[in-house]
mmCIF file of C-alpha atoms in Angstrom:
data_model
loop_
_atom_site.group_PDB
_atom_site.id
_atom_site.type_symbol
_atom_site.label_atom_id
_atom_site.label_comp_id
_atom_site.label_asym_id
_atom_site.label_seq_id
_atom_site.Cartn_x
_atom_site.Cartn_y
_atom_site.Cartn_z
ATOM 1 C CA MET A 1 0.000 0.000 0.000
ATOM 2 C CA ASN A 2 1.344 3.414 -0.986
ATOM 3 C CA ILE A 3 0.488 6.629 0.843
ATOM 4 C CA THR A 4 1.899 10.164 0.942
ATOM 5 C CA VAL A 5 3.191 11.485 4.273
ATOM 6 C CA ASN A 6 4.169 15.172 4.514
ATOM 7 C CA GLY A 7 4.626 15.289 0.758
ATOM 8 C CA ASP A 8 6.786 12.142 0.473
ATOM 9 C CA GLN A 9 5.771 8.729 -0.834
ATOM 10 C CA LEU A 10 5.755 5.925 1.724
ATOM 11 C CA ALA A 11 5.165 2.222 1.029
ATOM 12 C CA LEU A 12 3.502 0.155 3.759
ATOM 13 C CA SER A 13 3.871 -3.614 3.709
ATOM 14 C CA GLY A 14 0.398 -4.268 5.072
ATOM 15 C CA PRO A 15 -2.670 -2.753 6.732
ATOM 16 C CA SER A 16 -1.976 0.013 9.201
ATOM 17 C CA THR A 17 -3.815 2.470 11.425
ATOM 18 C CA VAL A 18 -2.830 6.075 12.009
ATOM 19 C CA ALA A 19 -1.437 4.992 15.393
ATOM 20 C CA GLY A 20 0.654 2.323 13.701
ATOM 21 C CA LEU A 21 2.032 4.847 11.232
ATOM 22 C CA ILE A 22 2.976 7.271 13.997
ATOM 23 C CA ALA A 23 4.726 4.477 15.905
ATOM 24 C CA ARG A 24 6.569 3.355 12.762
ATOM 25 C CA LEU A 25 7.817 6.914 12.247
ATOM 26 C CA GLY A 26 9.089 7.080 15.830
ATOM 27 C CA LEU A 27 6.861 10.000 16.822
ATOM 28 C CA ASP A 28 5.094 10.809 20.074
ATOM 29 C CA GLN A 29 1.296 10.841 19.592
ATOM 30 C CA GLY A 30 0.971 13.496 22.286
ATOM 31 C CA LYS A 31 3.115 16.009 20.393
ATOM 32 C CA VAL A 32 1.643 15.876 16.886
ATOM 33 C CA ALA A 33 -1.585 16.415 14.967
ATOM 34 C CA VAL A 34 -2.639 14.366 11.944
ATOM 35 C CA GLU A 35 -4.646 15.262 8.874
ATOM 36 C CA ARG A 36 -5.884 12.536 6.491
ATOM 37 C CA ASN A 37 -7.074 13.623 3.062
ATOM 38 C CA LEU A 38 -7.629 17.196 4.336
ATOM 39 C CA GLU A 39 -9.672 16.001 7.344
ATOM 40 C CA ILE A 40 -8.424 16.217 10.941
ATOM 41 C CA VAL A 41 -7.984 12.834 12.622
ATOM 42 C CA PRO A 42 -8.978 13.151 16.315
ATOM 43 C CA ARG A 43 -6.212 11.858 18.544
ATOM 44 C CA SER A 44 -8.662 9.539 20.326
ATOM 45 C CA THR A 45 -9.284 7.659 17.047
ATOM 46 C CA TYR A 46 -5.684 7.096 15.935
ATOM 47 C CA GLY A 47 -5.913 3.398 16.775
ATOM 48 C CA ASP A 48 -9.180 2.946 14.869
ATOM 49 C CA VAL A 49 -8.593 4.873 11.632
ATOM 50 C CA GLN A 50 -7.338 2.522 8.942
ATOM 51 C CA LEU A 51 -5.092 3.857 6.202
ATOM 52 C CA ALA A 52 -5.981 3.204 2.581
ATOM 53 C CA GLU A 53 -4.177 3.206 -0.748
ATOM 54 C CA GLY A 54 -3.432 6.755 -1.907
ATOM 55 C CA ASP A 55 -4.103 8.437 1.442
ATOM 56 C CA ARG A 56 -2.457 11.838 1.872
ATOM 57 C CA ILE A 57 -1.288 12.290 5.447
ATOM 58 C CA GLU A 58 0.012 15.464 7.074
ATOM 59 C CA ILE A 59 1.706 15.234 10.464
ATOM 60 C CA VAL A 60 2.525 18.557 12.111
ATOM 61 C CA HIS A 61 3.849 19.912 15.394
ATOM 62 C CA PHE A 62 4.651 23.267 16.958
ATOM 63 C CA ILE A 63 7.980 24.932 16.262
ATOM 64 C CA GLY A 64 9.649 28.137 17.319
ATOM 65 C CA GLY A 65 8.192 30.577 14.863
ATOM 66 C CA GLY A 66 6.352 32.203 32.901
ATOM 67 C CA SER A 67 4.125 33.541 35.088
ATOM 68 C CA GLY A 68 5.111 34.972 38.457
ATOM 69 C CA ALA A 69 3.440 36.490 41.456
ATOM 70 C CA ALA A 70 1.190 39.429 40.724
ATOM 71 C CA ALA A 71 2.588 42.860 41.483
ATOM 72 C CA ALA A 72 1.238 44.831 44.395
ATOM 73 C CA ASP A 73 -0.251 47.322 41.933
ATOM 74 C CA GLU A 74 -2.166 44.637 40.085
ATOM 75 C CA ASP A 75 -3.049 45.524 36.508
ATOM 76 C CA PRO A 76 -4.039 42.298 34.746
ATOM 77 C CA PHE A 77 -4.498 41.881 31.018
ATOM 78 C CA PHE A 78 -7.587 40.007 29.784
ATOM 79 C CA VAL A 79 -8.137 38.390 26.404
ATOM 80 C CA ALA A 80 -10.963 35.987 25.516
ATOM 81 C CA GLY A 81 -11.882 35.873 29.191
ATOM 82 C CA ARG A 82 -8.410 34.738 30.257
ATOM 83 C CA ARG A 83 -6.349 36.650 32.763
ATOM 84 C CA PHE A 84 -2.654 37.393 32.330
ATOM 85 C CA THR A 85 -0.231 39.479 34.364
ATOM 86 C CA SER A 86 2.316 40.107 31.588
ATOM 87 C CA ARG A 87 1.464 42.468 28.731
ATOM 88 C CA LEU A 88 4.427 41.278 26.675
ATOM 89 C CA LEU A 89 3.726 38.485 24.193
ATOM 90 C CA VAL A 90 6.702 36.939 22.423
ATOM 91 C CA GLY A 91 7.442 34.753 19.446
ATOM 92 C CA THR A 92 9.606 31.649 19.475
ATOM 93 C CA GLY A 93 11.399 31.877 16.130
ATOM 94 C CA LYS A 94 14.807 33.106 14.958
ATOM 95 C CA TYR A 95 16.753 32.117 18.083
ATOM 96 C CA LYS A 96 20.021 30.218 17.636
ATOM 97 C CA ASP A 97 18.700 27.179 19.508
ATOM 98 C CA PHE A 98 15.952 26.003 21.846
ATOM 99 C CA GLU A 99 18.050 26.785 24.921
ATOM 100 C CA GLU A 100 18.299 30.452 23.965
ATOM 101 C CA THR A 101 14.573 30.486 23.163
ATOM 102 C CA ARG A 102 13.777 29.154 26.631
ATOM 103 C CA ASP A 103 16.101 31.557 28.442
ATOM 104 C CA ALA A 104 14.990 34.671 26.541
ATOM 105 C CA ILE A 105 11.311 33.947 27.084
ATOM 106 C CA ALA A 106 11.905 33.341 30.772
ATOM 107 C CA ALA A 107 13.728 36.702 31.000
ATOM 108 C CA SER A 108 10.860 38.474 29.222
ATOM 109 C CA GLY A 109 8.312 37.359 31.796
ATOM 110 C CA ALA A 110 5.881 36.601 28.959
ATOM 111 C CA GLU A 111 3.012 34.213 29.595
ATOM 112 C CA ILE A 112 1.766 33.952 25.997
ATOM 113 C CA VAL A 113 4.131 32.658 23.301
ATOM 114 C CA THR A 114 3.346 32.317 19.606
ATOM 115 C CA VAL A 115 4.164 29.054 17.882
ATOM 116 C CA ALA A 116 4.148 28.149 14.209
ATOM 117 C CA VAL A 117 2.625 24.926 12.893
ATOM 118 C CA ARG A 118 4.892 22.978 10.569
ATOM 119 C CA ARG A 119 5.288 19.477 9.217
ATOM 120 C CA VAL A 120 7.192 17.039 11.398
ATOM 121 C CA ASN A 121 10.620 16.224 9.947
ATOM 122 C CA LEU A 122 10.258 12.480 9.370
ATOM 123 C CA ALA A 123 14.006 12.097 8.795
ATOM 124 C CA THR A 124 14.733 12.965 12.450
ATOM 125 C CA PRO A 125 11.724 11.741 14.463
ATOM 126 C CA GLY A 126 13.625 11.792 17.756
ATOM 127 C CA ALA A 127 14.905 15.354 17.386
ATOM 128 C CA PRO A 128 14.068 17.827 20.175
ATOM 129 C CA MET A 129 10.844 19.782 19.808
ATOM 130 C CA LEU A 130 9.848 23.189 21.123
ATOM 131 C CA VAL A 131 7.546 21.595 23.694
ATOM 132 C CA ASP A 132 10.591 19.911 25.234
ATOM 133 C CA TYR A 133 11.842 23.372 26.248
ATOM 134 C CA LEU A 134 8.639 25.378 26.746
ATOM 135 C CA ASP A 135 6.023 23.627 28.856
ATOM 136 C CA PRO A 136 2.453 24.237 27.568
ATOM 137 C CA LYS A 137 1.328 23.900 31.186
ATOM 138 C CA VAL A 138 3.454 26.934 32.098
ATOM 139 C CA TYR A 139 3.021 29.064 28.977
ATOM 140 C CA THR A 140 -0.083 29.737 26.927
ATOM 141 C CA PHE A 141 0.770 28.625 23.406
ATOM 142 C CA LEU A 142 -0.701 30.882 20.737
ATOM 143 C CA PRO A 143 -0.663 28.937 17.444
ATOM 144 C CA ASN A 144 -0.348 31.260 14.478
ATOM 145 C CA THR A 145 -0.704 31.050 10.716
ATOM 146 C CA ALA A 146 2.666 32.553 9.805
ATOM 147 C CA GLY A 147 3.443 31.837 6.167
ATOM 148 C CA CYS A 148 -0.189 31.532 5.047
ATOM 149 C CA TYR A 149 -1.274 33.584 2.035
ATOM 150 C CA THR A 150 -4.892 32.412 1.692
ATOM 151 C CA ALA A 151 -7.836 32.164 4.053
ATOM 152 C CA GLU A 152 -8.159 28.459 3.229
ATOM 153 C CA ASP A 153 -4.573 27.688 4.264
ATOM 154 C CA ALA A 154 -4.914 29.723 7.466
ATOM 155 C CA VAL A 155 -8.122 27.959 8.531
ATOM 156 C CA ARG A 156 -6.671 24.541 7.737
ATOM 157 C CA THR A 157 -3.534 25.327 9.742
ATOM 158 C CA LEU A 158 -5.447 26.407 12.838
ATOM 159 C CA ARG A 159 -7.720 23.390 12.725
ATOM 160 C CA LEU A 160 -4.601 21.238 12.880
ATOM 161 C CA ALA A 161 -3.201 23.396 15.668
ATOM 162 C CA ARG A 162 -6.323 22.893 17.756
ATOM 163 C CA GLU A 163 -6.068 19.156 17.259
ATOM 164 C CA ALA A 164 -2.386 19.143 18.214
ATOM 165 C CA GLY A 165 -2.766 21.053 21.446
ATOM 166 C CA GLY A 166 -6.428 21.539 22.180
ATOM 167 C CA TRP A 167 -6.206 25.347 22.223
ATOM 168 C CA ASN A 168 -8.946 27.609 20.915
ATOM 169 C CA LEU A 169 -6.970 30.821 21.418
ATOM 170 C CA VAL A 170 -5.121 31.438 18.140
ATOM 171 C CA LYS A 171 -3.411 34.168 16.165
ATOM 172 C CA LEU A 172 -4.637 34.668 12.621
ATOM 173 C CA GLU A 173 -2.442 36.268 9.988
ATOM 174 C CA VAL A 174 -2.938 36.038 6.236
ATOM 175 C CA LEU A 175 -0.134 37.694 4.323
ATOM 176 C CA GLY A 176 -0.417 39.653 1.102
ATOM 177 C CA ASN A 177 3.061 39.281 -0.386
ATOM 178 C CA ILE A 178 6.455 37.960 0.583
ATOM 179 C CA LYS A 179 8.301 41.291 0.320
ATOM 180 C CA THR A 180 6.285 43.414 2.765
ATOM 181 C CA LEU A 181 4.485 40.666 4.739
ATOM 182 C CA TYR A 182 1.586 43.099 4.998
ATOM 183 C CA PRO A 183 -1.751 41.450 5.748
ATOM 184 C CA ASP A 184 -4.167 40.627 2.954
ATOM 185 C CA MET A 185 -7.241 42.097 4.633
ATOM 186 C CA ALA A 186 -9.799 40.522 2.292
ATOM 187 C CA GLU A 187 -8.451 37.036 3.014
ATOM 188 C CA THR A 188 -8.019 37.878 6.717
ATOM 189 C CA LEU A 189 -11.675 38.877 7.039
ATOM 190 C CA LYS A 190 -12.763 35.723 5.213
ATOM 191 C CA ALA A 191 -10.693 33.468 7.482
ATOM 192 C CA ALA A 192 -11.797 35.288 10.629
ATOM 193 C CA GLU A 193 -15.470 34.682 9.838
ATOM 194 C CA VAL A 194 -14.910 30.933 9.443
ATOM 195 C CA LEU A 195 -12.756 30.582 12.552
ATOM 196 C CA VAL A 196 -15.096 32.540 14.819
ATOM 197 C CA LYS A 197 -18.039 30.401 13.648
ATOM 198 C CA GLU A 198 -16.012 27.290 14.499
ATOM 199 C CA GLY A 199 -15.495 28.438 18.076
ATOM 200 C CA PHE A 200 -11.937 29.766 17.876
ATOM 201 C CA ASP A 201 -10.879 32.762 19.975
ATOM 202 C CA VAL A 202 -9.172 34.773 17.242
ATOM 203 C CA MET A 203 -6.448 37.328 17.879
ATOM 204 C CA VAL A 204 -5.894 38.850 14.467
ATOM 205 C CA TYR A 205 -2.904 40.531 12.800
ATOM 206 C CA CYS A 206 -4.138 43.352 10.599
ATOM 207 C CA SER A 207 -3.291 46.612 8.885
ATOM 208 C CA ASP A 208 -3.469 49.887 10.815
ATOM 209 C CA ASP A 209 -6.756 50.747 9.099
ATOM 210 C CA PRO A 210 -9.375 51.681 11.744
ATOM 211 C CA ILE A 211 -12.264 50.623 9.484
ATOM 212 C CA ALA A 212 -10.848 47.156 8.799
ATOM 213 C CA ALA A 213 -9.960 46.761 12.476
ATOM 214 C CA LYS A 214 -13.527 47.549 13.523
ATOM 215 C CA ARG A 215 -14.885 45.060 11.000
ATOM 216 C CA LEU A 216 -12.732 42.320 12.508
ATOM 217 C CA GLU A 217 -14.079 43.179 15.946
ATOM 218 C CA GLU A 218 -17.649 43.032 14.625
ATOM 219 C CA ILE A 219 -16.983 39.577 13.184
ATOM 220 C CA GLY A 220 -16.098 38.449 16.696
ATOM 221 C CA CYS A 221 -12.302 38.530 16.961
ATOM 222 C CA CYS A 222 -11.218 38.703 20.598
ATOM 223 C CA ALA A 223 -8.189 40.968 20.022
ATOM 224 C CA ILE A 224 -7.089 43.314 17.238
ATOM 225 C CA MET A 225 -3.368 43.385 16.408
ATOM 226 C CA PRO A 226 -2.398 46.160 13.975
ATOM 227 C CA LEU A 227 1.191 46.263 12.764
ATOM 228 C CA ALA A 228 3.480 49.015 13.991
ATOM 229 C CA ALA A 229 5.712 48.539 10.929
ATOM 230 C CA PRO A 230 6.528 45.645 8.567
ATOM 231 C CA ILE A 231 7.259 42.326 10.286
ATOM 232 C CA GLY A 232 10.892 42.075 11.334
ATOM 233 C CA SER A 233 11.726 45.642 10.260
ATOM 234 C CA GLY A 234 12.429 47.112 13.704
ATOM 235 C CA LEU A 235 11.144 50.503 12.548
ATOM 236 C CA GLY A 236 8.865 51.068 15.527
ATOM 237 C CA VAL A 237 5.393 52.621 15.496
ATOM 238 C CA GLN A 238 5.062 54.348 12.124
ATOM 239 C CA ASN A 239 1.455 55.493 12.328
ATOM 240 C CA PRO A 240 0.578 56.413 15.935
ATOM 241 C CA VAL A 241 -2.498 58.354 14.835
ATOM 242 C CA ASN A 242 -4.182 55.316 13.295
ATOM 243 C CA ILE A 243 -3.168 53.062 16.185
ATOM 244 C CA ARG A 244 -4.779 55.534 18.561
ATOM 245 C CA LEU A 245 -7.960 55.661 16.447
ATOM 246 C CA ILE A 246 -8.186 51.868 16.505
ATOM 247 C CA ILE A 247 -7.779 51.840 20.290
ATOM 248 C CA GLU A 248 -10.437 54.512 20.817
ATOM 249 C CA ALA A 249 -13.003 52.635 18.714
ATOM 250 C CA ALA A 250 -12.306 49.123 20.008
ATOM 251 C CA LYS A 251 -14.176 47.278 22.734
ATOM 252 C CA VAL A 252 -11.665 44.406 22.666
ATOM 253 C CA PRO A 253 -7.934 44.527 23.443
ATOM 254 C CA VAL A 254 -5.671 46.182 20.878
ATOM 255 C CA LEU A 255 -2.081 44.944 20.704
ATOM 256 C CA VAL A 256 0.710 46.261 18.515
ATOM 257 C CA ASP A 257 2.084 43.344 16.523
ATOM 258 C CA ALA A 258 5.196 43.534 14.316
ATOM 259 C CA GLY A 259 7.804 46.205 13.733
ATOM 260 C CA VAL A 260 9.081 46.848 17.258
ATOM 261 C CA GLY A 261 12.867 47.259 17.271
ATOM 262 C CA THR A 262 13.914 48.309 20.742
ATOM 263 C CA ALA A 263 12.581 49.090 24.190
ATOM 264 C CA SER A 264 11.515 52.667 23.407
ATOM 265 C CA ASP A 265 9.280 51.364 20.583
ATOM 266 C CA ALA A 266 7.490 49.072 23.021
ATOM 267 C CA ALA A 267 7.036 51.927 25.490
ATOM 268 C CA VAL A 268 5.561 54.157 22.768
ATOM 269 C CA ALA A 269 3.011 51.489 21.860
ATOM 270 C CA MET A 270 1.963 51.108 25.481
ATOM 271 C CA GLU A 271 1.779 54.883 26.028
ATOM 272 C CA LEU A 272 -0.672 55.069 23.114
ATOM 273 C CA GLY A 273 -2.983 52.839 25.132
ATOM 274 C CA CYS A 274 -2.303 49.413 23.669
ATOM 275 C CA GLU A 275 -3.220 46.577 26.010
ATOM 276 C CA ALA A 276 -0.054 44.666 25.122
ATOM 277 C CA VAL A 277 2.695 44.232 22.527
ATOM 278 C CA LEU A 278 3.726 41.133 20.596
ATOM 279 C CA MET A 279 7.302 40.863 19.317
ATOM 280 C CA ASN A 280 9.866 38.316 18.193
ATOM 281 C CA THR A 281 12.687 39.653 16.009
ATOM 282 C CA ALA A 282 13.480 42.582 18.308
ATOM 283 C CA ILE A 283 14.500 40.125 21.008
ATOM 284 C CA ALA A 284 15.730 37.152 18.981
ATOM 285 C CA GLU A 285 18.035 39.178 16.702
ATOM 286 C CA ALA A 286 19.465 41.442 19.404
ATOM 287 C CA LYS A 287 23.176 40.970 20.101
ATOM 288 C CA ASN A 288 22.177 39.772 23.567
ATOM 289 C CA PRO A 289 18.633 38.360 23.388
ATOM 290 C CA ILE A 290 18.405 37.640 27.110
ATOM 291 C CA LEU A 291 19.311 41.209 28.024
ATOM 292 C CA MET A 292 16.944 42.619 25.390
ATOM 293 C CA ALA A 293 14.137 40.452 26.737
ATOM 294 C CA ARG A 294 14.667 42.042 30.141
ATOM 295 C CA ALA A 295 14.687 45.503 28.546
ATOM 296 C CA MET A 296 11.410 44.807 26.749
ATOM 297 C CA LYS A 297 9.784 43.606 29.937
ATOM 298 C CA ALA A 298 10.773 46.844 31.687
ATOM 299 C CA ALA A 299 9.668 48.987 28.719
ATOM 300 C CA ILE A 300 6.220 47.399 28.598
ATOM 301 C CA GLU A 301 5.771 48.001 32.313
ATOM 302 C CA ALA A 302 7.026 51.597 32.104
ATOM 303 C CA GLY A 303 4.863 52.429 29.087
ATOM 304 C CA ARG A 304 1.776 51.002 30.738
ATOM 305 C CA LEU A 305 2.418 52.960 33.943
ATOM 306 C CA ALA A 306 2.917 56.166 31.949
ATOM 307 C CA TYR A 307 -0.362 55.606 30.092
ATOM 308 C CA ARG A 308 -2.233 55.016 33.346
ATOM 309 C CA ALA A 309 -0.604 58.044 34.954
ATOM 310 C CA GLY A 310 -1.566 60.385 32.095
ATOM 311 C CA ARG A 311 1.188 62.486 30.568
ATOM 312 C CA MET A 312 1.496 66.221 31.083
ATOM 313 C CA PRO A 313 0.067 68.414 28.297
ATOM 314 C CA ARG A 314 2.389 69.547 25.542
ATOM 315 C CA LYS A 315 3.109 73.287 25.632
ATOM 316 C CA PHE A 316 4.625 75.725 23.170
ATOM 317 C CA TYR A 317 6.562 77.698 25.794
ATOM 318 C CA ALA A 318 8.518 77.033 28.963
ATOM 319 C CA ASP A 319 6.692 76.639 32.269
ATOM 320 C CA PRO A 320 9.053 76.907 35.275
ATOM 321 C CA SER A 321 8.860 74.230 37.924
ATOM 322 C CA SER A 322 9.885 76.537 40.755
ATOM 323 C CA PRO A 323 7.483 79.288 41.956
ATOM 324 C CA LEU A 324 8.369 82.844 40.995
ATOM 325 C CA ALA A 325 6.990 84.340 44.229
ATOM 326 C CA GLY A 326 9.580 85.144 46.924
ATOM 327 C CA LEU A 327 12.525 85.663 44.587
ATOM 328 C CA ILE A 328 15.442 87.562 46.157
#
């Protein structure tokens, strides 16, 4: 019997179930999700589902693509009814190895980490996986659709992600082109409608267009995530006016996603009133990722405090701090 597994032909000598195939490949059932002929195979049925001639099988897992005690001045962050103490969300890609990923994320204090969904490498079934270094019981995994350019691919990816880990909270992004990695808003809206109807809690990467952002909220997305600048550019917040307009109109959390380069960029986003900031490259590609993770944690906290405090008004002329009365 011949089947296709992750794009490669595989000959089986006799009848086999999905569970038998996974065992033959040396994989851990608890760390993967399986799709058979474009349909998710529930993990509980792996031992019952028989493979047939010509089956197309996809086996995927999460790749790199902690909470502490609450502060005395408690200021929690809520998304989809879930409570978090950290307003810094981080990605898991671009680090030199899993050890650096683990250490940088620990230094950031983040509780939510984004993870990409990719095919399992069948040539190295025993190789370490991200979940060996980041415990899903400690961190909230946020599966994303990085690399998807159509609504169909994004929906399919997140269905597999839910099967792999059981999470409904996901990050949707549908890209427009490979050069800018700007979102394709038409495809994003289409995917969001499907995912919300299927019970996903959708945090959505979008353009900094207030009208499109509001439409995503009306569809039912639980968080709106406009870009600050192109993904991985490090340019910082390029359009603070639009970000502010999105925040003012939204009844769900607004998070800046993409384009942060250094700590001051994160602080600016928080001072605008964002609920949180999501970043990856700014930490992972710093000369010292661990130190930058600490800087970002401090910047998020400082920016949030400044927003809550309310900045002084801008003035055109000097205003002395010391009283003029009583001068000698």
